[in-house]
C-alpha cells in the first residue's frame, strides 16, 4: 500500500473535485478515506486518489453513482485477486476467484468499457456540432464587423 497520506484539500486540488463532492462520494460509499488523523481529518492515499479519478472520468459520460459503485466493485475484486496472485503465487487457490466469477467480473468491466466508448462517440458528435456553431458565429461576426479604415 502507498504510505503517503494526504488531507482532503490536497486531494481536491489533485483531482479537481470540490471538498463537498469528495465528501459526497464518501457518504455514498464510492470512496472511503484510508485513514483519519488524530484530529479526525480524512487522510487519503494514492490509491484513493486513483479511485476518485475513475469516478471523475465516469461522471461526464453519464454513469450513475450505482454504476460507478458496480464498476469499482468489479475492478477492486479483480485487482485484489491479481495482488494475491502476485504475493502468493498460484499455489494458494482457496483465496483466488473462481474462473466463472473472474469471467463474470471481466464481462462487467467490458460492458462498462463498451458503454464508455459509446458515450465518447456521442460526445464527439456533440463537440463537432458545437465547434460548427462557434465557427458560424465567428463567420457572422467577421462578415458584419465594421471595416477598419487604414
Short mmCIF file of N, CA and C in Angstrom, two decimals:
data_model
loop_
_atom_site.label_atom_id
_atom_site.label_comp_id
_atom_site.label_asym_id
_atom_site.label_seq_id
_atom_site.Cartn_x
_atom_site.Cartn_y
_atom_site.Cartn_z
N UNK A 1 0.84 -1.18 0.00
CA UNK A 1 0.00 0.00 0.00
C UNK A 1 0.88 1.24 0.00
N UNK A 2 0.38 2.29 -0.63
CA UNK A 2 1.17 3.51 -0.65
C UNK A 2 1.13 4.16 0.72
N UNK A 3 2.27 4.68 1.16
CA UNK A 3 2.39 5.13 2.52
C UNK A 3 2.05 6.59 2.77
N UNK A 4 2.19 7.46 1.79
CA UNK A 4 1.96 8.89 2.00
C UNK A 4 0.46 9.18 2.10
N UNK A 5 0.10 9.89 3.15
CA UNK A 5 -1.29 10.29 3.32
C UNK A 5 -1.46 11.77 2.99
N UNK A 6 -2.59 12.09 2.38
CA UNK A 6 -2.90 13.46 2.00
C UNK A 6 -4.21 13.86 2.66
N UNK A 7 -4.31 15.13 3.02
CA UNK A 7 -5.57 15.62 3.52
C UNK A 7 -6.49 15.94 2.36
N UNK A 8 -7.75 16.13 2.66
CA UNK A 8 -8.77 16.29 1.63
C UNK A 8 -8.51 17.48 0.71
N UNK A 9 -7.92 18.56 1.24
CA UNK A 9 -7.64 19.73 0.40
C UNK A 9 -6.65 19.41 -0.71
N UNK A 10 -5.60 18.66 -0.38
CA UNK A 10 -4.63 18.27 -1.40
C UNK A 10 -5.26 17.33 -2.43
N UNK A 11 -6.11 16.42 -1.95
CA UNK A 11 -6.80 15.50 -2.86
C UNK A 11 -7.73 16.28 -3.79
N UNK A 12 -8.43 17.26 -3.24
CA UNK A 12 -9.32 18.09 -4.05
C UNK A 12 -8.54 18.81 -5.14
N UNK A 13 -7.39 19.37 -4.78
CA UNK A 13 -6.57 20.07 -5.77
C UNK A 13 -6.07 19.11 -6.85
N UNK A 14 -5.65 17.94 -6.46
CA UNK A 14 -5.11 16.98 -7.43
C UNK A 14 -6.18 16.40 -8.34
N UNK A 15 -7.38 16.21 -7.83
CA UNK A 15 -8.44 15.59 -8.63
C UNK A 15 -9.34 16.61 -9.30
N UNK A 16 -9.18 17.88 -8.93
CA UNK A 16 -10.05 18.96 -9.42
C UNK A 16 -11.51 18.69 -9.07
N UNK A 17 -11.72 18.09 -7.89
CA UNK A 17 -13.05 17.88 -7.34
C UNK A 17 -13.18 18.78 -6.12
N UNK A 18 -14.38 19.24 -5.85
CA UNK A 18 -14.58 20.08 -4.67
C UNK A 18 -14.56 19.22 -3.40
N UNK A 19 -14.30 19.88 -2.28
CA UNK A 19 -14.34 19.18 -0.99
C UNK A 19 -15.72 18.56 -0.79
N UNK A 20 -16.73 19.32 -1.14
CA UNK A 20 -18.11 18.84 -0.99
C UNK A 20 -18.35 17.57 -1.81
N UNK A 21 -17.85 17.56 -3.04
CA UNK A 21 -18.03 16.39 -3.90
C UNK A 21 -17.31 15.18 -3.32
N UNK A 22 -16.10 15.36 -2.85
CA UNK A 22 -15.35 14.24 -2.26
C UNK A 22 -16.09 13.70 -1.04
N UNK A 23 -16.60 14.61 -0.22
CA UNK A 23 -17.37 14.17 0.96
C UNK A 23 -18.64 13.43 0.54
N UNK A 24 -19.28 13.92 -0.51
CA UNK A 24 -20.49 13.24 -1.03
C UNK A 24 -20.14 11.82 -1.49
N UNK A 25 -19.04 11.68 -2.20
CA UNK A 25 -18.64 10.35 -2.64
C UNK A 25 -18.33 9.44 -1.46
N UNK A 26 -17.82 10.02 -0.38
CA UNK A 26 -17.60 9.23 0.83
C UNK A 26 -18.94 8.80 1.43
N UNK A 27 -19.88 9.74 1.52
CA UNK A 27 -21.20 9.44 2.09
C UNK A 27 -21.92 8.35 1.31
N UNK A 28 -21.71 8.32 0.00
CA UNK A 28 -22.39 7.32 -0.83
C UNK A 28 -21.59 6.02 -0.94
N UNK A 29 -20.43 5.97 -0.31
CA UNK A 29 -19.64 4.74 -0.29
C UNK A 29 -18.76 4.51 -1.50
N UNK A 30 -18.61 5.51 -2.36
CA UNK A 30 -17.76 5.33 -3.54
C UNK A 30 -16.28 5.35 -3.20
N UNK A 31 -15.92 6.17 -2.25
CA UNK A 31 -14.53 6.24 -1.81
C UNK A 31 -14.53 6.49 -0.31
N UNK A 32 -13.68 5.79 0.38
CA UNK A 32 -13.56 5.93 1.83
C UNK A 32 -12.12 6.29 2.13
N UNK A 33 -11.90 7.35 2.91
CA UNK A 33 -10.52 7.70 3.25
C UNK A 33 -9.80 6.50 3.87
N UNK A 34 -8.56 6.34 3.52
CA UNK A 34 -7.78 5.20 4.02
C UNK A 34 -7.50 5.30 5.51
N UNK A 35 -7.52 6.53 6.04
CA UNK A 35 -7.20 6.72 7.45
C UNK A 35 -7.80 8.03 7.91
N UNK A 36 -7.67 8.25 9.20
CA UNK A 36 -8.05 9.53 9.82
C UNK A 36 -6.89 9.98 10.68
N UNK A 37 -6.69 11.29 10.71
CA UNK A 37 -5.64 11.83 11.58
C UNK A 37 -6.11 11.77 13.03
N UNK A 38 -5.24 12.07 13.95
CA UNK A 38 -5.61 12.10 15.37
C UNK A 38 -6.72 13.12 15.61
N UNK A 39 -6.72 14.15 14.81
CA UNK A 39 -7.75 15.17 14.93
C UNK A 39 -9.03 14.84 14.17
N UNK A 40 -9.07 13.68 13.54
CA UNK A 40 -10.27 13.26 12.82
C UNK A 40 -10.34 13.67 11.37
N UNK A 41 -9.26 14.26 10.85
CA UNK A 41 -9.26 14.67 9.44
C UNK A 41 -9.13 13.46 8.52
N UNK A 42 -9.82 13.53 7.41
CA UNK A 42 -9.74 12.46 6.42
C UNK A 42 -8.33 12.43 5.82
N UNK A 43 -7.79 11.23 5.68
CA UNK A 43 -6.47 11.05 5.07
C UNK A 43 -6.61 10.07 3.91
N UNK A 44 -6.04 10.45 2.79
CA UNK A 44 -6.17 9.68 1.56
C UNK A 44 -4.79 9.24 1.06
N UNK A 45 -4.79 8.15 0.30
CA UNK A 45 -3.57 7.63 -0.31
C UNK A 45 -3.66 7.80 -1.83
N UNK A 46 -2.58 7.46 -2.51
CA UNK A 46 -2.59 7.49 -3.98
C UNK A 46 -3.68 6.56 -4.54
N UNK A 47 -3.91 5.45 -3.87
CA UNK A 47 -4.96 4.53 -4.31
C UNK A 47 -6.33 5.21 -4.24
N UNK A 48 -6.56 5.97 -3.18
CA UNK A 48 -7.82 6.70 -3.05
C UNK A 48 -7.95 7.75 -4.15
N UNK A 49 -6.86 8.45 -4.44
CA UNK A 49 -6.87 9.46 -5.50
C UNK A 49 -7.18 8.80 -6.84
N UNK A 50 -6.57 7.65 -7.11
CA UNK A 50 -6.83 6.94 -8.37
C UNK A 50 -8.31 6.56 -8.46
N UNK A 51 -8.89 6.14 -7.36
CA UNK A 51 -10.31 5.78 -7.33
C UNK A 51 -11.18 7.00 -7.64
N UNK A 52 -10.84 8.14 -7.03
CA UNK A 52 -11.58 9.37 -7.31
C UNK A 52 -11.45 9.79 -8.77
N UNK A 53 -10.29 9.55 -9.36
CA UNK A 53 -10.11 9.89 -10.78
C UNK A 53 -10.98 9.02 -11.68
N UNK A 54 -11.16 7.76 -11.32
CA UNK A 54 -12.08 6.90 -12.08
C UNK A 54 -13.48 7.48 -12.01
N UNK A 55 -13.90 7.86 -10.82
CA UNK A 55 -15.23 8.43 -10.63
C UNK A 55 -15.36 9.72 -11.43
N UNK A 56 -14.34 10.57 -11.35
CA UNK A 56 -14.38 11.85 -12.08
C UNK A 56 -14.49 11.63 -13.58
N UNK A 57 -13.83 10.61 -14.08
CA UNK A 57 -13.87 10.33 -15.52
C UNK A 57 -15.20 9.71 -15.95
N UNK A 58 -15.85 9.00 -15.05
CA UNK A 58 -17.13 8.37 -15.38
C UNK A 58 -18.28 9.38 -15.40
N UNK A 59 -18.20 10.37 -14.55
CA UNK A 59 -19.31 11.31 -14.38
C UNK A 59 -19.72 12.00 -15.68
N UNK A 60 -18.80 12.61 -16.44
CA UNK A 60 -19.24 13.29 -17.66
C UNK A 60 -19.75 12.34 -18.75
N UNK A 61 -19.52 11.07 -18.56
CA UNK A 61 -20.03 10.08 -19.52
C UNK A 61 -21.44 9.63 -19.14
N UNK A 62 -21.99 10.19 -18.07
CA UNK A 62 -23.37 9.92 -17.72
C UNK A 62 -23.60 8.70 -16.85
N UNK A 63 -22.54 8.13 -16.30
CA UNK A 63 -22.72 6.97 -15.43
C UNK A 63 -23.34 7.41 -14.11
N UNK A 64 -24.22 6.58 -13.57
CA UNK A 64 -24.86 6.87 -12.29
C UNK A 64 -23.92 6.46 -11.15
N UNK A 65 -24.25 6.91 -9.94
CA UNK A 65 -23.46 6.51 -8.78
C UNK A 65 -23.49 5.00 -8.59
N UNK A 66 -24.64 4.38 -8.84
CA UNK A 66 -24.74 2.92 -8.72
C UNK A 66 -23.85 2.22 -9.74
N UNK A 67 -23.81 2.74 -10.96
CA UNK A 67 -22.93 2.15 -11.97
C UNK A 67 -21.47 2.33 -11.60
N UNK A 68 -21.13 3.51 -11.07
CA UNK A 68 -19.75 3.74 -10.62
C UNK A 68 -19.39 2.74 -9.53
N UNK A 69 -20.30 2.56 -8.59
CA UNK A 69 -20.07 1.63 -7.48
C UNK A 69 -19.89 0.20 -8.02
N UNK A 70 -20.71 -0.19 -8.98
CA UNK A 70 -20.64 -1.52 -9.55
C UNK A 70 -19.31 -1.75 -10.26
N UNK A 71 -18.89 -0.78 -11.07
CA UNK A 71 -17.61 -0.92 -11.77
C UNK A 71 -16.46 -0.97 -10.77
N UNK A 72 -16.47 -0.08 -9.79
CA UNK A 72 -15.39 -0.07 -8.80
C UNK A 72 -15.35 -1.37 -8.02
N UNK A 73 -16.50 -1.95 -7.72
CA UNK A 73 -16.54 -3.24 -7.03
C UNK A 73 -15.87 -4.32 -7.89
N UNK A 74 -16.22 -4.34 -9.16
CA UNK A 74 -15.64 -5.34 -10.07
C UNK A 74 -14.13 -5.17 -10.18
N UNK A 75 -13.68 -3.93 -10.39
CA UNK A 75 -12.24 -3.72 -10.55
C UNK A 75 -11.50 -3.95 -9.24
N UNK A 76 -12.12 -3.59 -8.10
CA UNK A 76 -11.48 -3.86 -6.80
C UNK A 76 -11.27 -5.36 -6.62
N UNK A 77 -12.27 -6.14 -6.93
CA UNK A 77 -12.17 -7.59 -6.74
C UNK A 77 -11.15 -8.20 -7.69
N UNK A 78 -11.12 -7.74 -8.94
CA UNK A 78 -10.12 -8.24 -9.90
C UNK A 78 -8.71 -7.85 -9.46
N UNK A 79 -8.55 -6.60 -9.02
CA UNK A 79 -7.23 -6.13 -8.57
C UNK A 79 -6.77 -6.89 -7.34
N UNK A 80 -7.68 -7.11 -6.39
CA UNK A 80 -7.32 -7.85 -5.17
C UNK A 80 -6.89 -9.27 -5.52
N UNK A 81 -7.57 -9.87 -6.47
CA UNK A 81 -7.21 -11.22 -6.89
C UNK A 81 -5.84 -11.24 -7.54
N UNK A 82 -5.57 -10.25 -8.39
CA UNK A 82 -4.26 -10.16 -9.04
C UNK A 82 -3.16 -9.91 -8.00
N UNK A 83 -3.46 -9.07 -7.01
CA UNK A 83 -2.48 -8.80 -5.95
C UNK A 83 -2.18 -10.07 -5.15
N UNK A 84 -3.21 -10.86 -4.85
CA UNK A 84 -2.99 -12.12 -4.13
C UNK A 84 -2.12 -13.07 -4.95
N UNK A 85 -2.37 -13.12 -6.23
CA UNK A 85 -1.57 -13.98 -7.11
C UNK A 85 -0.12 -13.52 -7.11
N UNK A 86 0.09 -12.20 -7.20
CA UNK A 86 1.45 -11.67 -7.20
C UNK A 86 2.16 -11.97 -5.88
N UNK A 87 1.43 -11.85 -4.77
CA UNK A 87 2.03 -12.03 -3.45
C UNK A 87 2.24 -13.49 -3.09
N UNK A 88 1.30 -14.34 -3.48
CA UNK A 88 1.33 -15.73 -3.02
C UNK A 88 1.72 -16.73 -4.10
N UNK A 89 1.68 -16.32 -5.32
CA UNK A 89 1.89 -17.26 -6.41
C UNK A 89 0.62 -18.06 -6.65
N UNK A 90 0.65 -18.93 -7.56
CA UNK A 90 -0.54 -19.68 -7.96
C UNK A 90 -0.85 -20.83 -7.02
N UNK A 91 -0.10 -21.00 -5.94
CA UNK A 91 -0.27 -22.18 -5.09
C UNK A 91 -1.46 -22.10 -4.16
N UNK A 92 -1.87 -20.91 -3.73
CA UNK A 92 -2.97 -20.77 -2.77
C UNK A 92 -4.27 -20.45 -3.50
N UNK A 93 -4.88 -21.43 -4.10
CA UNK A 93 -6.07 -21.22 -4.92
C UNK A 93 -7.33 -20.99 -4.11
N UNK A 94 -7.32 -21.29 -2.81
CA UNK A 94 -8.52 -21.17 -1.99
C UNK A 94 -9.01 -19.72 -1.92
N UNK A 95 -8.09 -18.77 -1.90
CA UNK A 95 -8.47 -17.36 -1.80
C UNK A 95 -8.66 -16.70 -3.15
N UNK A 96 -8.40 -17.41 -4.20
CA UNK A 96 -8.49 -16.86 -5.55
C UNK A 96 -9.92 -16.90 -6.07
N UNK A 97 -10.21 -16.03 -6.99
CA UNK A 97 -11.51 -16.05 -7.67
C UNK A 97 -11.61 -17.32 -8.50
N UNK A 98 -12.80 -17.87 -8.56
CA UNK A 98 -13.02 -18.99 -9.46
C UNK A 98 -13.06 -18.49 -10.89
N UNK A 99 -12.87 -19.38 -11.83
CA UNK A 99 -12.84 -19.00 -13.24
C UNK A 99 -14.15 -18.35 -13.67
N UNK A 100 -15.28 -18.88 -13.22
CA UNK A 100 -16.58 -18.31 -13.60
C UNK A 100 -16.77 -16.92 -13.00
N UNK A 101 -16.40 -16.78 -11.73
CA UNK A 101 -16.54 -15.48 -11.08
C UNK A 101 -15.64 -14.45 -11.74
N UNK A 102 -14.40 -14.85 -12.03
CA UNK A 102 -13.46 -13.94 -12.69
C UNK A 102 -14.00 -13.51 -14.05
N UNK A 103 -14.51 -14.45 -14.82
CA UNK A 103 -15.05 -14.12 -16.14
C UNK A 103 -16.26 -13.20 -16.03
N UNK A 104 -17.11 -13.42 -15.02
CA UNK A 104 -18.27 -12.54 -14.82
C UNK A 104 -17.82 -11.12 -14.50
N UNK A 105 -16.80 -10.99 -13.67
CA UNK A 105 -16.27 -9.67 -13.34
C UNK A 105 -15.67 -9.00 -14.57
N UNK A 106 -14.91 -9.76 -15.33
CA UNK A 106 -14.33 -9.21 -16.56
C UNK A 106 -15.42 -8.77 -17.54
N UNK A 107 -16.48 -9.52 -17.61
CA UNK A 107 -17.58 -9.16 -18.51
C UNK A 107 -18.24 -7.86 -18.05
N UNK A 108 -18.37 -7.67 -16.74
CA UNK A 108 -18.92 -6.40 -16.23
C UNK A 108 -18.04 -5.24 -16.66
N UNK A 109 -16.73 -5.40 -16.53
CA UNK A 109 -15.80 -4.33 -16.92
C UNK A 109 -15.89 -4.09 -18.43
N UNK A 110 -15.98 -5.15 -19.21
CA UNK A 110 -16.12 -4.99 -20.67
C UNK A 110 -17.39 -4.22 -21.03
N UNK A 111 -18.47 -4.49 -20.31
CA UNK A 111 -19.73 -3.80 -20.56
C UNK A 111 -19.58 -2.31 -20.30
N UNK A 112 -18.90 -1.96 -19.22
CA UNK A 112 -18.67 -0.54 -18.94
C UNK A 112 -17.72 0.09 -19.96
N UNK A 113 -16.73 -0.66 -20.40
CA UNK A 113 -15.83 -0.14 -21.44
C UNK A 113 -16.62 0.18 -22.71
N UNK A 114 -17.52 -0.72 -23.10
CA UNK A 114 -18.34 -0.51 -24.29
C UNK A 114 -19.26 0.71 -24.11
N UNK A 115 -19.89 0.81 -22.95
CA UNK A 115 -20.76 1.95 -22.68
C UNK A 115 -19.97 3.26 -22.72
N UNK A 116 -18.76 3.25 -22.17
CA UNK A 116 -17.91 4.44 -22.20
C UNK A 116 -17.56 4.82 -23.63
N UNK A 117 -17.21 3.83 -24.44
CA UNK A 117 -16.86 4.10 -25.84
C UNK A 117 -18.05 4.70 -26.59
N UNK A 118 -19.23 4.19 -26.32
CA UNK A 118 -20.43 4.73 -26.98
C UNK A 118 -20.69 6.17 -26.56
N UNK A 119 -20.53 6.46 -25.28
CA UNK A 119 -20.73 7.82 -24.79
C UNK A 119 -19.69 8.77 -25.36
N UNK A 120 -18.45 8.32 -25.45
CA UNK A 120 -17.39 9.14 -26.02
C UNK A 120 -17.74 9.52 -27.47
N UNK A 121 -18.24 8.56 -28.22
CA UNK A 121 -18.61 8.84 -29.61
C UNK A 121 -19.74 9.87 -29.68
N UNK A 122 -20.72 9.74 -28.80
CA UNK A 122 -21.82 10.72 -28.76
C UNK A 122 -21.28 12.10 -28.41
N UNK A 123 -20.34 12.16 -27.50
CA UNK A 123 -19.76 13.45 -27.13
C UNK A 123 -18.95 14.04 -28.27
N UNK A 124 -18.29 13.19 -29.04
CA UNK A 124 -17.54 13.69 -30.21
C UNK A 124 -18.48 14.36 -31.21
N UNK A 125 -19.64 13.75 -31.43
CA UNK A 125 -20.63 14.33 -32.34
C UNK A 125 -21.10 15.67 -31.79
N UNK A 126 -21.42 15.71 -30.51
CA UNK A 126 -21.87 16.97 -29.89
C UNK A 126 -20.79 18.05 -29.97
N UNK A 127 -19.54 17.66 -29.74
CA UNK A 127 -18.44 18.61 -29.81
C UNK A 127 -18.29 19.15 -31.23
N UNK A 128 -18.40 18.29 -32.20
CA UNK A 128 -18.30 18.72 -33.59
C UNK A 128 -19.39 19.73 -33.92
N UNK A 129 -20.61 19.47 -33.48
CA UNK A 129 -21.71 20.41 -33.70
C UNK A 129 -21.45 21.73 -33.00
N UNK A 130 -20.93 21.68 -31.79
CA UNK A 130 -20.63 22.90 -31.04
C UNK A 130 -19.54 23.71 -31.74
N UNK A 131 -18.52 23.03 -32.26
CA UNK A 131 -17.45 23.72 -32.99
C UNK A 131 -18.00 24.35 -34.26
N UNK A 132 -18.87 23.64 -34.96
CA UNK A 132 -19.51 24.21 -36.16
C UNK A 132 -20.29 25.47 -35.81
N UNK A 133 -21.03 25.42 -34.71
CA UNK A 133 -21.81 26.57 -34.26
C UNK A 133 -20.90 27.75 -33.97
N UNK A 134 -19.81 27.52 -33.23
CA UNK A 134 -18.88 28.59 -32.90
C UNK A 134 -18.26 29.18 -34.17
N UNK A 135 -17.93 28.31 -35.14
CA UNK A 135 -17.37 28.79 -36.41
C UNK A 135 -18.39 29.64 -37.16
N UNK A 136 -19.66 29.25 -37.13
CA UNK A 136 -20.72 30.01 -37.79
C UNK A 136 -20.84 31.40 -37.18
N UNK A 137 -20.79 31.45 -35.85
CA UNK A 137 -20.86 32.76 -35.18
C UNK A 137 -19.65 33.62 -35.52
N UNK A 138 -18.47 33.02 -35.56
CA UNK A 138 -17.26 33.77 -35.92
C UNK A 138 -17.38 34.32 -37.33
N UNK A 139 -17.85 33.51 -38.26
CA UNK A 139 -18.01 33.96 -39.65
C UNK A 139 -19.02 35.10 -39.73
N UNK A 140 -20.09 35.00 -38.98
CA UNK A 140 -21.10 36.05 -38.99
C UNK A 140 -20.52 37.35 -38.42
N UNK A 141 -19.76 37.24 -37.34
CA UNK A 141 -19.13 38.44 -36.78
C UNK A 141 -18.15 39.05 -37.76
N UNK A 142 -17.35 38.21 -38.41
CA UNK A 142 -16.37 38.71 -39.39
C UNK A 142 -17.08 39.41 -40.54
N UNK A 143 -18.19 38.86 -40.99
CA UNK A 143 -18.91 39.41 -42.14
C UNK A 143 -19.57 40.75 -41.79
N UNK A 144 -20.00 40.88 -40.53
CA UNK A 144 -20.76 42.06 -40.14
C UNK A 144 -19.95 43.08 -39.33
N UNK A 145 -18.70 42.80 -39.09
CA UNK A 145 -17.86 43.74 -38.34
C UNK A 145 -17.61 44.97 -39.19
N UNK A 146 -17.57 46.12 -38.55
CA UNK A 146 -17.28 47.32 -39.34
C UNK A 146 -15.87 47.25 -39.92
N UNK A 147 -15.75 47.74 -41.12
CA UNK A 147 -14.44 47.74 -41.78
C UNK A 147 -13.52 48.72 -41.07
N UNK A 148 -12.29 48.33 -40.90
CA UNK A 148 -11.33 49.23 -40.28
C UNK A 148 -10.75 50.13 -41.37
N UNK A 149 -10.55 51.37 -41.04
CA UNK A 149 -10.03 52.31 -42.02
C UNK A 149 -8.53 52.46 -41.83
N UNK A 150 -7.83 52.41 -42.91
CA UNK A 150 -6.39 52.50 -42.84
C UNK A 150 -5.90 53.91 -42.91
#
